[in-house]
mmCIF file of C-alpha atoms and ligand atoms in Angstrom:
data_model
loop_
_atom_site.group_PDB
_atom_site.id
_atom_site.type_symbol
_atom_site.label_atom_id
_atom_site.label_comp_id
_atom_site.label_asym_id
_atom_site.label_seq_id
_atom_site.Cartn_x
_atom_site.Cartn_y
_atom_site.Cartn_z
ATOM 1 C CA MET A 1 -103.410 131.197 16.693
ATOM 2 C CA THR A 2 -106.719 130.160 14.707
ATOM 3 C CA PHE A 3 -109.237 129.016 17.136
ATOM 4 C CA PRO A 4 -110.942 126.170 15.418
ATOM 5 C CA GLY A 5 -114.363 126.872 16.821
ATOM 6 C CA VAL A 6 -114.968 123.348 17.869
ATOM 7 C CA ARG A 7 -116.830 123.292 21.164
ATOM 8 C CA PRO A 8 -118.240 120.160 22.526
ATOM 9 C CA ARG A 9 -119.767 122.270 25.394
ATOM 10 C CA ARG A 10 -122.206 123.833 23.016
ATOM 11 C CA LEU A 11 -124.389 120.759 23.062
ATOM 12 C CA ARG A 12 -124.362 120.875 26.763
ATOM 13 C CA ALA A 13 -125.443 124.377 27.356
ATOM 14 C CA LEU A 14 -129.240 123.488 27.888
ATOM 15 C CA PRO A 15 -131.265 120.659 29.232
ATOM 16 C CA ALA A 16 -133.342 120.573 25.913
ATOM 17 C CA LEU A 17 -129.769 120.195 23.952
ATOM 18 C CA ARG A 18 -128.543 117.491 26.252
ATOM 19 C CA SER A 19 -131.864 115.666 26.047
ATOM 20 C CA MET A 20 -131.808 115.798 22.231
ATOM 21 C CA VAL A 21 -128.451 114.384 21.845
ATOM 22 C CA ALA A 22 -128.670 111.882 24.863
ATOM 23 C CA GLU A 23 -127.438 108.266 23.730
ATOM 24 C CA THR A 24 -129.168 106.214 26.374
ATOM 25 C CA SER A 25 -132.336 106.340 27.815
ATOM 26 C CA VAL A 26 -134.113 104.247 30.749
ATOM 27 C CA ALA A 27 -137.845 103.186 30.168
ATOM 28 C CA PRO A 28 -140.075 101.425 32.377
ATOM 29 C CA GLY A 29 -140.798 98.776 30.160
ATOM 30 C CA GLN A 30 -136.881 97.745 30.232
ATOM 31 C CA LEU A 31 -136.903 97.348 34.014
ATOM 32 C CA ILE A 32 -137.728 94.244 36.068
ATOM 33 C CA LEU A 33 -138.495 94.431 39.820
ATOM 34 C CA PRO A 34 -136.995 91.424 41.886
ATOM 35 C CA VAL A 35 -139.346 90.639 44.550
ATOM 36 C CA PHE A 36 -139.494 88.068 47.619
ATOM 37 C CA VAL A 37 -142.305 86.437 49.189
ATOM 38 C CA GLY A 38 -142.251 84.796 52.655
ATOM 39 C CA GLU A 39 -144.019 81.916 53.667
ATOM 40 C CA GLY A 40 -146.294 82.335 56.845
ATOM 41 C CA LEU A 41 -145.499 86.145 57.174
ATOM 42 C CA SER A 42 -148.416 88.220 58.574
ATOM 43 C CA GLU A 43 -146.986 91.484 57.560
ATOM 44 C CA PRO A 44 -144.166 92.288 55.148
ATOM 45 C CA LYS A 45 -140.539 91.860 56.800
ATOM 46 C CA PRO A 46 -138.095 94.615 56.262
ATOM 47 C CA ILE A 47 -134.645 93.421 54.936
ATOM 48 C CA THR A 48 -132.082 95.574 57.071
ATOM 49 C CA SER A 49 -129.237 95.305 54.769
ATOM 50 C CA MET A 50 -131.449 96.379 51.575
ATOM 51 C CA PRO A 51 -133.408 99.487 52.858
ATOM 52 C CA GLY A 52 -136.681 100.002 51.297
ATOM 53 C CA VAL A 53 -136.735 96.240 50.285
ATOM 54 C CA VAL A 54 -139.025 93.664 52.182
ATOM 55 C CA GLN A 55 -140.110 89.964 52.341
ATOM 56 C CA HIS A 56 -143.566 90.314 51.002
ATOM 57 C CA THR A 57 -146.787 88.601 52.404
ATOM 58 C CA MET A 58 -148.881 87.058 49.639
ATOM 59 C CA ASP A 59 -151.110 90.173 49.711
ATOM 60 C CA SER A 60 -148.371 92.687 49.627
ATOM 61 C CA LEU A 61 -146.671 90.956 46.913
ATOM 62 C CA LYS A 62 -149.686 90.690 44.633
ATOM 63 C CA ALA A 63 -150.258 94.528 45.528
ATOM 64 C CA THR A 64 -146.663 95.165 44.275
ATOM 65 C CA ALA A 65 -147.217 93.288 41.054
ATOM 66 C CA VAL A 66 -150.083 95.454 40.374
ATOM 67 C CA GLU A 67 -148.184 98.490 40.949
ATOM 68 C CA ALA A 68 -145.404 97.072 38.773
ATOM 69 C CA ALA A 69 -148.074 96.643 35.991
ATOM 70 C CA SER A 70 -149.521 100.064 36.351
ATOM 71 C CA ALA A 71 -146.031 101.707 36.405
ATOM 72 C CA GLY A 72 -145.322 99.890 33.083
ATOM 73 C CA LEU A 73 -142.646 97.593 34.294
ATOM 74 C CA ALA A 74 -141.755 94.610 31.981
ATOM 75 C CA GLY A 75 -142.285 92.253 34.745
ATOM 76 C CA VAL A 76 -141.641 90.938 38.532
ATOM 77 C CA MET A 77 -138.920 88.496 39.201
ATOM 78 C CA ILE A 78 -140.285 86.272 42.196
ATOM 79 C CA PHE A 79 -138.207 84.540 44.725
ATOM 80 C CA GLY A 80 -140.160 82.332 47.339
ATOM 81 C CA LEU A 81 -138.971 81.624 50.660
ATOM 82 C CA PRO A 82 -140.208 78.598 52.372
ATOM 83 C CA GLU A 83 -140.806 77.874 56.018
ATOM 84 C CA HIS A 84 -139.213 74.458 55.790
ATOM 85 C CA LYS A 85 -135.811 73.813 54.113
ATOM 86 C CA ASP A 86 -134.325 70.272 53.816
ATOM 87 C CA ALA A 87 -131.247 68.824 51.872
ATOM 88 C CA GLN A 88 -133.199 68.211 48.526
ATOM 89 C CA GLY A 89 -135.002 71.548 48.742
ATOM 90 C CA SER A 90 -138.255 69.610 48.353
ATOM 91 C CA GLN A 91 -140.415 72.585 48.741
ATOM 92 C CA ALA A 92 -139.177 73.705 45.385
ATOM 93 C CA LEU A 93 -141.337 70.880 43.901
ATOM 94 C CA ALA A 94 -144.239 71.269 46.068
ATOM 95 C CA PRO A 95 -147.456 72.056 44.050
ATOM 96 C CA ASP A 96 -148.659 74.331 46.976
ATOM 97 C CA GLY A 97 -145.114 75.580 48.012
ATOM 98 C CA ILE A 98 -144.563 79.227 48.268
ATOM 99 C CA LEU A 99 -142.942 80.120 45.011
ATOM 100 C CA THR A 100 -145.707 78.015 42.904
ATOM 101 C CA THR A 101 -148.459 79.316 44.841
ATOM 102 C CA ALA A 102 -147.003 82.868 44.529
ATOM 103 C CA LEU A 103 -146.640 82.516 40.864
ATOM 104 C CA ARG A 104 -150.238 81.378 40.323
ATOM 105 C CA GLU A 105 -151.533 84.068 42.632
ATOM 106 C CA VAL A 106 -149.673 86.850 41.064
ATOM 107 C CA ARG A 107 -150.528 85.788 37.667
ATOM 108 C CA ALA A 108 -154.253 85.616 38.481
ATOM 109 C CA GLU A 109 -153.889 89.265 39.630
ATOM 110 C CA VAL A 110 -151.960 90.727 36.945
ATOM 111 C CA GLY A 111 -152.959 88.389 33.858
ATOM 112 C CA ASP A 112 -150.702 89.612 30.872
ATOM 113 C CA ALA A 113 -150.434 93.164 32.183
ATOM 114 C CA CYS A 114 -146.844 92.436 33.199
ATOM 115 C CA LEU A 115 -144.587 89.498 33.044
ATOM 116 C CA VAL A 116 -144.618 86.931 35.787
ATOM 117 C CA MET A 117 -141.117 85.687 36.002
ATOM 118 C CA SER A 118 -139.812 82.815 38.440
ATOM 119 C CA ASP A 119 -136.343 82.280 39.845
ATOM 120 C CA VAL A 120 -135.466 78.502 38.937
ATOM 121 C CA CYS A 121 -132.846 77.574 41.486
ATOM 122 C CA LEU A 122 -132.677 75.681 44.714
ATOM 123 C CA ASP A 123 -130.764 77.892 47.107
ATOM 124 C CA GLU A 124 -133.862 79.297 48.751
ATOM 125 C CA PHE A 125 -135.367 75.921 49.497
ATOM 126 C CA THR A 126 -132.034 74.029 50.590
ATOM 127 C CA ASP A 127 -131.069 73.770 54.283
ATOM 128 C CA HIS A 128 -127.197 73.903 53.019
ATOM 129 C CA GLY A 129 -127.972 76.972 51.007
ATOM 130 C CA HIS A 130 -126.494 75.605 47.502
ATOM 131 C CA CYS A 131 -128.180 76.092 44.185
ATOM 132 C CA GLY A 132 -128.387 72.329 43.673
ATOM 133 C CA VAL A 133 -128.535 69.087 45.684
ATOM 134 C CA LEU A 134 -125.409 67.491 47.071
ATOM 135 C CA THR A 135 -123.498 64.337 46.210
ATOM 136 C CA ALA A 136 -122.567 61.872 49.074
ATOM 137 C CA ASP A 137 -119.164 63.664 49.514
ATOM 138 C CA GLY A 138 -120.690 67.296 49.371
ATOM 139 C CA HIS A 139 -120.426 68.375 45.951
ATOM 140 C CA VAL A 140 -123.105 70.036 43.957
ATOM 141 C CA ASP A 141 -124.465 67.280 41.815
ATOM 142 C CA ASN A 142 -124.875 68.826 38.526
ATOM 143 C CA ASP A 143 -127.040 66.138 36.535
ATOM 144 C CA ALA A 144 -129.296 65.353 39.563
ATOM 145 C CA THR A 145 -130.111 68.987 39.988
ATOM 146 C CA LEU A 146 -130.828 69.391 36.276
ATOM 147 C CA GLU A 147 -133.665 66.958 36.815
ATOM 148 C CA ILE A 148 -135.029 69.150 39.449
ATOM 149 C CA TYR A 149 -134.846 72.385 37.786
ATOM 150 C CA ALA A 150 -136.550 70.875 34.723
ATOM 151 C CA GLU A 151 -139.545 69.706 36.836
ATOM 152 C CA MET A 152 -139.417 73.219 38.651
ATOM 153 C CA ALA A 153 -139.524 74.963 35.533
ATOM 154 C CA VAL A 154 -142.567 73.018 34.042
ATOM 155 C CA LEU A 155 -144.274 73.633 37.777
ATOM 156 C CA HIS A 156 -143.704 77.170 37.244
ATOM 157 C CA ALA A 157 -145.026 77.199 33.706
ATOM 158 C CA GLU A 158 -148.044 75.497 34.757
ATOM 159 C CA ALA A 159 -148.634 78.128 37.644
ATOM 160 C CA GLY A 160 -148.689 80.822 35.033
ATOM 161 C CA ALA A 161 -145.075 81.969 34.873
ATOM 162 C CA HIS A 162 -144.338 83.834 31.361
ATOM 163 C CA VAL A 163 -140.736 83.613 32.133
ATOM 164 C CA VAL A 164 -138.252 81.337 34.046
ATOM 165 C CA GLY A 165 -135.045 82.364 35.014
ATOM 166 C CA PRO A 166 -132.521 79.382 35.834
ATOM 167 C CA SER A 167 -129.982 81.090 38.042
ATOM 168 C CA GLY A 168 -128.088 77.961 39.205
ATOM 169 C CA MET A 169 -125.117 77.829 36.950
ATOM 170 C CA MET A 170 -125.273 74.223 36.266
ATOM 171 C CA ASP A 171 -124.120 72.981 33.036
ATOM 172 C CA GLY A 172 -126.797 72.129 30.556
ATOM 173 C CA GLN A 173 -129.588 73.701 32.801
ATOM 174 C CA VAL A 174 -131.020 75.790 29.634
ATOM 175 C CA GLY A 175 -131.193 72.691 27.518
ATOM 176 C CA ALA A 176 -132.668 70.428 30.192
ATOM 177 C CA ILE A 177 -135.527 73.247 31.180
ATOM 178 C CA ARG A 178 -136.088 73.939 27.507
ATOM 179 C CA SER A 179 -136.973 70.208 26.439
ATOM 180 C CA ALA A 180 -138.810 69.629 29.501
ATOM 181 C CA LEU A 181 -140.931 72.957 29.070
ATOM 182 C CA ASP A 182 -141.483 71.817 25.382
ATOM 183 C CA ARG A 183 -142.402 68.056 26.354
ATOM 184 C CA ALA A 184 -144.973 69.349 28.815
ATOM 185 C CA GLY A 185 -146.666 71.759 26.363
ATOM 186 C CA HIS A 186 -145.124 74.871 27.333
ATOM 187 C CA PRO A 187 -143.215 75.805 24.085
ATOM 188 C CA GLN A 188 -144.112 79.539 24.637
ATOM 189 C CA THR A 189 -142.597 79.986 27.952
ATOM 190 C CA VAL A 190 -139.374 82.296 27.734
ATOM 191 C CA ILE A 191 -136.127 81.331 29.079
ATOM 192 C CA LEU A 192 -134.200 84.210 30.813
ATOM 193 C CA ALA A 193 -130.911 82.566 31.378
ATOM 194 C CA TYR A 194 -128.414 83.689 33.826
ATOM 195 C CA SER A 195 -125.542 82.957 31.398
ATOM 196 C CA ALA A 196 -122.646 84.693 32.911
ATOM 197 C CA LYS A 197 -123.224 84.682 36.655
ATOM 198 C CA TYR A 198 -120.230 85.259 38.609
ATOM 199 C CA ALA A 199 -119.444 84.173 42.387
ATOM 200 C CA SER A 200 -119.365 87.545 43.845
ATOM 201 C CA ALA A 201 -119.269 89.317 47.381
ATOM 202 C CA PHE A 202 -121.893 91.681 46.194
ATOM 203 C CA TYR A 203 -124.837 88.951 46.738
ATOM 204 C CA GLY A 204 -124.261 89.542 50.483
ATOM 205 C CA PRO A 205 -127.635 91.384 51.359
ATOM 206 C CA PHE A 206 -129.513 88.856 49.205
ATOM 207 C CA ARG A 207 -128.621 86.345 51.855
ATOM 208 C CA GLU A 208 -130.603 87.899 54.249
ATOM 209 C CA ALA A 209 -133.247 88.593 51.970
ATOM 210 C CA VAL A 210 -133.880 84.969 51.275
ATOM 211 C CA ASN A 211 -132.922 83.673 54.820
ATOM 212 C CA SER A 212 -130.048 81.970 53.399
ATOM 213 C CA SER A 213 -128.294 79.135 55.340
ATOM 214 C CA LEU A 214 -125.234 78.930 52.970
ATOM 215 C CA SER A 215 -121.886 78.676 54.631
ATOM 216 C CA GLY A 216 -118.876 78.810 52.309
ATOM 217 C CA ASP A 217 -119.217 79.790 48.578
ATOM 218 C CA ARG A 218 -120.414 79.111 45.152
ATOM 219 C CA ARG A 219 -116.973 78.972 43.459
ATOM 220 C CA THR A 220 -117.296 75.609 42.048
ATOM 221 C CA TYR A 221 -120.246 76.583 39.876
ATOM 222 C CA GLN A 222 -120.631 80.325 39.543
ATOM 223 C CA GLN A 223 -117.674 82.083 37.463
ATOM 224 C CA ASP A 224 -114.425 83.411 38.416
ATOM 225 C CA SER A 225 -114.338 87.069 38.332
ATOM 226 C CA ARG A 226 -111.035 86.978 36.768
ATOM 227 C CA ASN A 227 -112.747 85.611 33.337
ATOM 228 C CA LEU A 228 -114.208 87.171 30.331
ATOM 229 C CA ARG A 229 -113.752 84.845 27.689
ATOM 230 C CA GLU A 230 -115.260 82.289 29.878
ATOM 231 C CA ALA A 231 -118.511 84.261 30.153
ATOM 232 C CA LEU A 232 -118.907 84.360 26.207
ATOM 233 C CA ARG A 233 -118.382 80.684 26.051
ATOM 234 C CA GLU A 234 -121.146 80.267 28.889
ATOM 235 C CA ILE A 235 -123.415 82.743 26.697
ATOM 236 C CA GLU A 236 -122.680 80.709 23.359
ATOM 237 C CA LEU A 237 -123.708 77.366 25.128
ATOM 238 C CA ASP A 238 -126.849 79.025 26.448
ATOM 239 C CA ILE A 239 -127.890 80.351 22.978
ATOM 240 C CA ALA A 240 -127.201 76.842 21.639
ATOM 241 C CA GLU A 241 -129.424 75.383 24.286
ATOM 242 C CA GLY A 242 -132.245 77.431 23.432
ATOM 243 C CA ALA A 243 -131.956 80.532 25.783
ATOM 244 C CA ASP A 244 -134.282 83.335 24.796
ATOM 245 C CA ILE A 245 -132.611 86.233 26.633
ATOM 246 C CA ILE A 246 -129.022 86.170 28.193
ATOM 247 C CA MET A 247 -127.978 87.565 31.432
ATOM 248 C CA VAL A 248 -124.878 89.027 32.876
ATOM 249 C CA LYS A 249 -124.778 89.056 36.739
ATOM 250 C CA PRO A 250 -123.723 91.065 38.897
ATOM 251 C CA ALA A 251 -123.686 94.185 36.776
ATOM 252 C CA LEU A 252 -121.143 97.042 37.944
ATOM 253 C CA ALA A 253 -118.107 95.118 38.385
ATOM 254 C CA TYR A 254 -118.943 93.222 35.105
ATOM 255 C CA LEU A 255 -119.930 96.122 32.778
ATOM 256 C CA ASP A 256 -117.122 94.984 30.323
ATOM 257 C CA VAL A 257 -118.780 91.728 30.143
ATOM 258 C CA ILE A 258 -122.069 93.124 29.333
ATOM 259 C CA ALA A 259 -120.346 95.216 26.608
ATOM 260 C CA ALA A 260 -118.526 92.016 25.073
ATOM 261 C CA ALA A 261 -121.983 89.910 25.313
ATOM 262 C CA ARG A 262 -123.821 92.764 23.373
ATOM 263 C CA ALA A 263 -121.026 92.730 20.897
ATOM 264 C CA ALA A 264 -120.755 89.021 20.490
ATOM 265 C CA CYS A 265 -124.324 88.000 20.509
ATOM 266 C CA ASP A 266 -127.851 89.340 18.754
ATOM 267 C CA LEU A 267 -130.201 87.947 21.617
ATOM 268 C CA PRO A 268 -131.526 90.383 24.106
ATOM 269 C CA ILE A 269 -129.034 90.858 27.049
ATOM 270 C CA ALA A 270 -130.333 91.479 30.628
ATOM 271 C CA ALA A 271 -127.993 92.608 33.387
ATOM 272 C CA TYR A 272 -128.896 91.982 37.186
ATOM 273 C CA ASN A 273 -128.182 95.147 39.295
ATOM 274 C CA ILE A 274 -127.722 93.114 42.503
ATOM 275 C CA SER A 275 -128.414 93.476 46.336
ATOM 276 C CA GLY A 276 -124.815 94.589 47.096
ATOM 277 C CA GLU A 277 -124.959 97.139 44.450
ATOM 278 C CA TYR A 278 -128.311 98.243 45.916
ATOM 279 C CA ALA A 279 -126.927 98.172 49.314
ATOM 280 C CA MET A 280 -124.014 100.314 48.680
ATOM 281 C CA VAL A 281 -125.898 103.318 47.091
ATOM 282 C CA GLU A 282 -128.420 103.311 49.957
ATOM 283 C CA ALA A 283 -125.646 103.219 52.591
ATOM 284 C CA ALA A 284 -123.659 105.974 51.101
ATOM 285 C CA ALA A 285 -126.965 107.823 50.481
ATOM 286 C CA ALA A 286 -128.355 107.386 53.976
ATOM 287 C CA ASN A 287 -124.838 108.865 55.288
ATOM 288 C CA GLY A 288 -125.449 111.935 53.211
ATOM 289 C CA TRP A 289 -122.354 111.047 50.992
ATOM 290 C CA ILE A 290 -124.032 110.847 47.688
ATOM 291 C CA ASP A 291 -127.146 112.289 46.168
ATOM 292 C CA ARG A 292 -129.435 109.074 46.278
ATOM 293 C CA GLU A 293 -131.440 109.716 42.980
ATOM 294 C CA ARG A 294 -128.736 110.926 40.930
ATOM 295 C CA ALA A 295 -126.765 107.707 41.810
ATOM 296 C CA ILE A 296 -129.680 105.475 41.070
ATOM 297 C CA GLU A 297 -130.221 107.102 37.636
ATOM 298 C CA GLU A 298 -126.355 107.113 36.860
ATOM 299 C CA THR A 299 -126.095 103.544 37.974
ATOM 300 C CA VAL A 300 -129.055 101.973 35.934
ATOM 301 C CA THR A 301 -128.172 104.331 32.981
ATOM 302 C CA GLY A 302 -124.491 103.118 32.812
ATOM 303 C CA ILE A 303 -125.612 99.432 32.799
ATOM 304 C CA ARG A 304 -127.947 100.373 29.922
ATOM 305 C CA ARG A 305 -124.926 102.166 28.249
ATOM 306 C CA ALA A 306 -122.920 99.276 28.617
ATOM 307 C CA GLY A 307 -125.304 97.157 26.520
ATOM 308 C CA ALA A 308 -128.075 95.626 28.686
ATOM 309 C CA ASP A 309 -131.514 95.935 26.900
ATOM 310 C CA VAL A 310 -133.336 95.043 30.152
ATOM 311 C CA VAL A 311 -132.331 95.632 33.710
ATOM 312 C CA LEU A 312 -133.274 93.826 36.958
ATOM 313 C CA THR A 313 -133.172 96.274 39.728
ATOM 314 C CA TYR A 314 -134.785 96.700 43.098
ATOM 315 C CA TRP A 315 -135.215 100.452 42.209
ATOM 316 C CA ALA A 316 -137.484 99.655 39.090
ATOM 317 C CA LEU A 317 -140.462 101.022 40.677
ATOM 318 C CA GLU A 318 -139.084 104.221 41.849
ATOM 319 C CA LEU A 319 -137.149 104.649 38.821
ATOM 320 C CA ALA A 320 -140.301 104.103 36.382
ATOM 321 C CA ARG A 321 -141.690 107.117 38.213
ATOM 322 C CA SER A 322 -138.787 109.296 37.946
ATOM 323 C CA VAL A 323 -137.855 108.490 34.208
ATOM 324 C CA GLY A 324 -141.606 108.915 33.446
ATOM 325 C CA ARG A 325 -141.381 112.270 34.706
HETATM 326 C C1 PBG P 401 -129.638 82.429 43.297
HETATM 327 C C2 PBG P 401 -129.727 83.790 43.374
HETATM 328 C C3 PBG P 401 -129.001 84.810 43.816
HETATM 329 C C4 PBG P 401 -129.338 85.894 43.433
HETATM 330 C C5 PBG P 401 -130.261 85.800 42.591
HETATM 331 N N1 PBG P 401 -130.518 84.456 42.291
HETATM 332 C C6 PBG P 401 -127.951 84.563 44.594
HETATM 333 C C7 PBG P 401 -126.623 83.772 44.601
HETATM 334 O O1 PBG P 401 -126.231 83.015 43.321
HETATM 335 O O2 PBG P 401 -125.763 83.542 45.392
HETATM 336 C C8 PBG P 401 -128.733 87.317 44.110
HETATM 337 C C9 PBG P 401 -129.435 88.560 43.453
HETATM 338 C C10 PBG P 401 -129.038 89.754 44.446
HETATM 339 O O3 PBG P 401 -127.995 89.541 44.995
HETATM 340 O O4 PBG P 401 -129.569 90.713 44.249
HETATM 341 N N2 PBG P 401 -131.022 81.737 43.323
#
């Protein structure tokens, strides 16, 4: 028997060899930190299903945004939690509403040192918890919701958002927002489109994070987890409507969607490493069942390897420190 001498293990023998041939990296500038700010809070409020994540006060939010900028993160994605909710989600359009105020204050604090991003959606603002307003018979009214999203996006841009992130999965939301922004004199505002957003059980902890009052589910507007081609169609439509960056969400059960999106389009791709994905790792680590730091790095590296340029993750600050080591 002639031994061929082919030994893949040769390149795994030393840390320097492994680093030299590593195909994937995670850099702070590719990470976005999602943050929650609660109206009327006097101190940060822990989210029990997301250990380590809080609902911020305005002050702790600003301090966190400054930390994000100095850690070299790409940006912060801000979710606002109003004290008062109603069927129309009217606080979403209030000029002094919690999200608009947070965008204004964070932008004044960080300037262009990191990107200020906003969630353009109604679910944090409606008492029924849906991402849009409802028709008389209780369905989510697509086109009426588009008008509100368009107004919201303009309000966010005026408050200082560099990037708006429509996450409600209404048909035509990117086009409606793009033309409203352009008409209002904000042609430079970037649209990070939640293009392929699936109805998912993994959003569970987010419901606590945003004090959600949703009963039922979002299956009439978010995507069915059995579908891949449908995601590519959604992405194609968002690109045609003017999206600058497209997003796949959740990340871990949808790595194939990220890979297919990468192959199908040339736009930058983001993926959202969501609340339930965070909670699973934290819970297992808290039980001593997995090595927390390694699991976090492996999770985010896997999302990058699948093809995501940008990752939204609640571990962004911690990862920026560890990958910068
Ligand atoms: C909608 C929105 C959701 C998340 C981000 N934006 C919830 C949903 O669609 O049900 C979930 C993020 C996470 O779970 O971490 N505004």
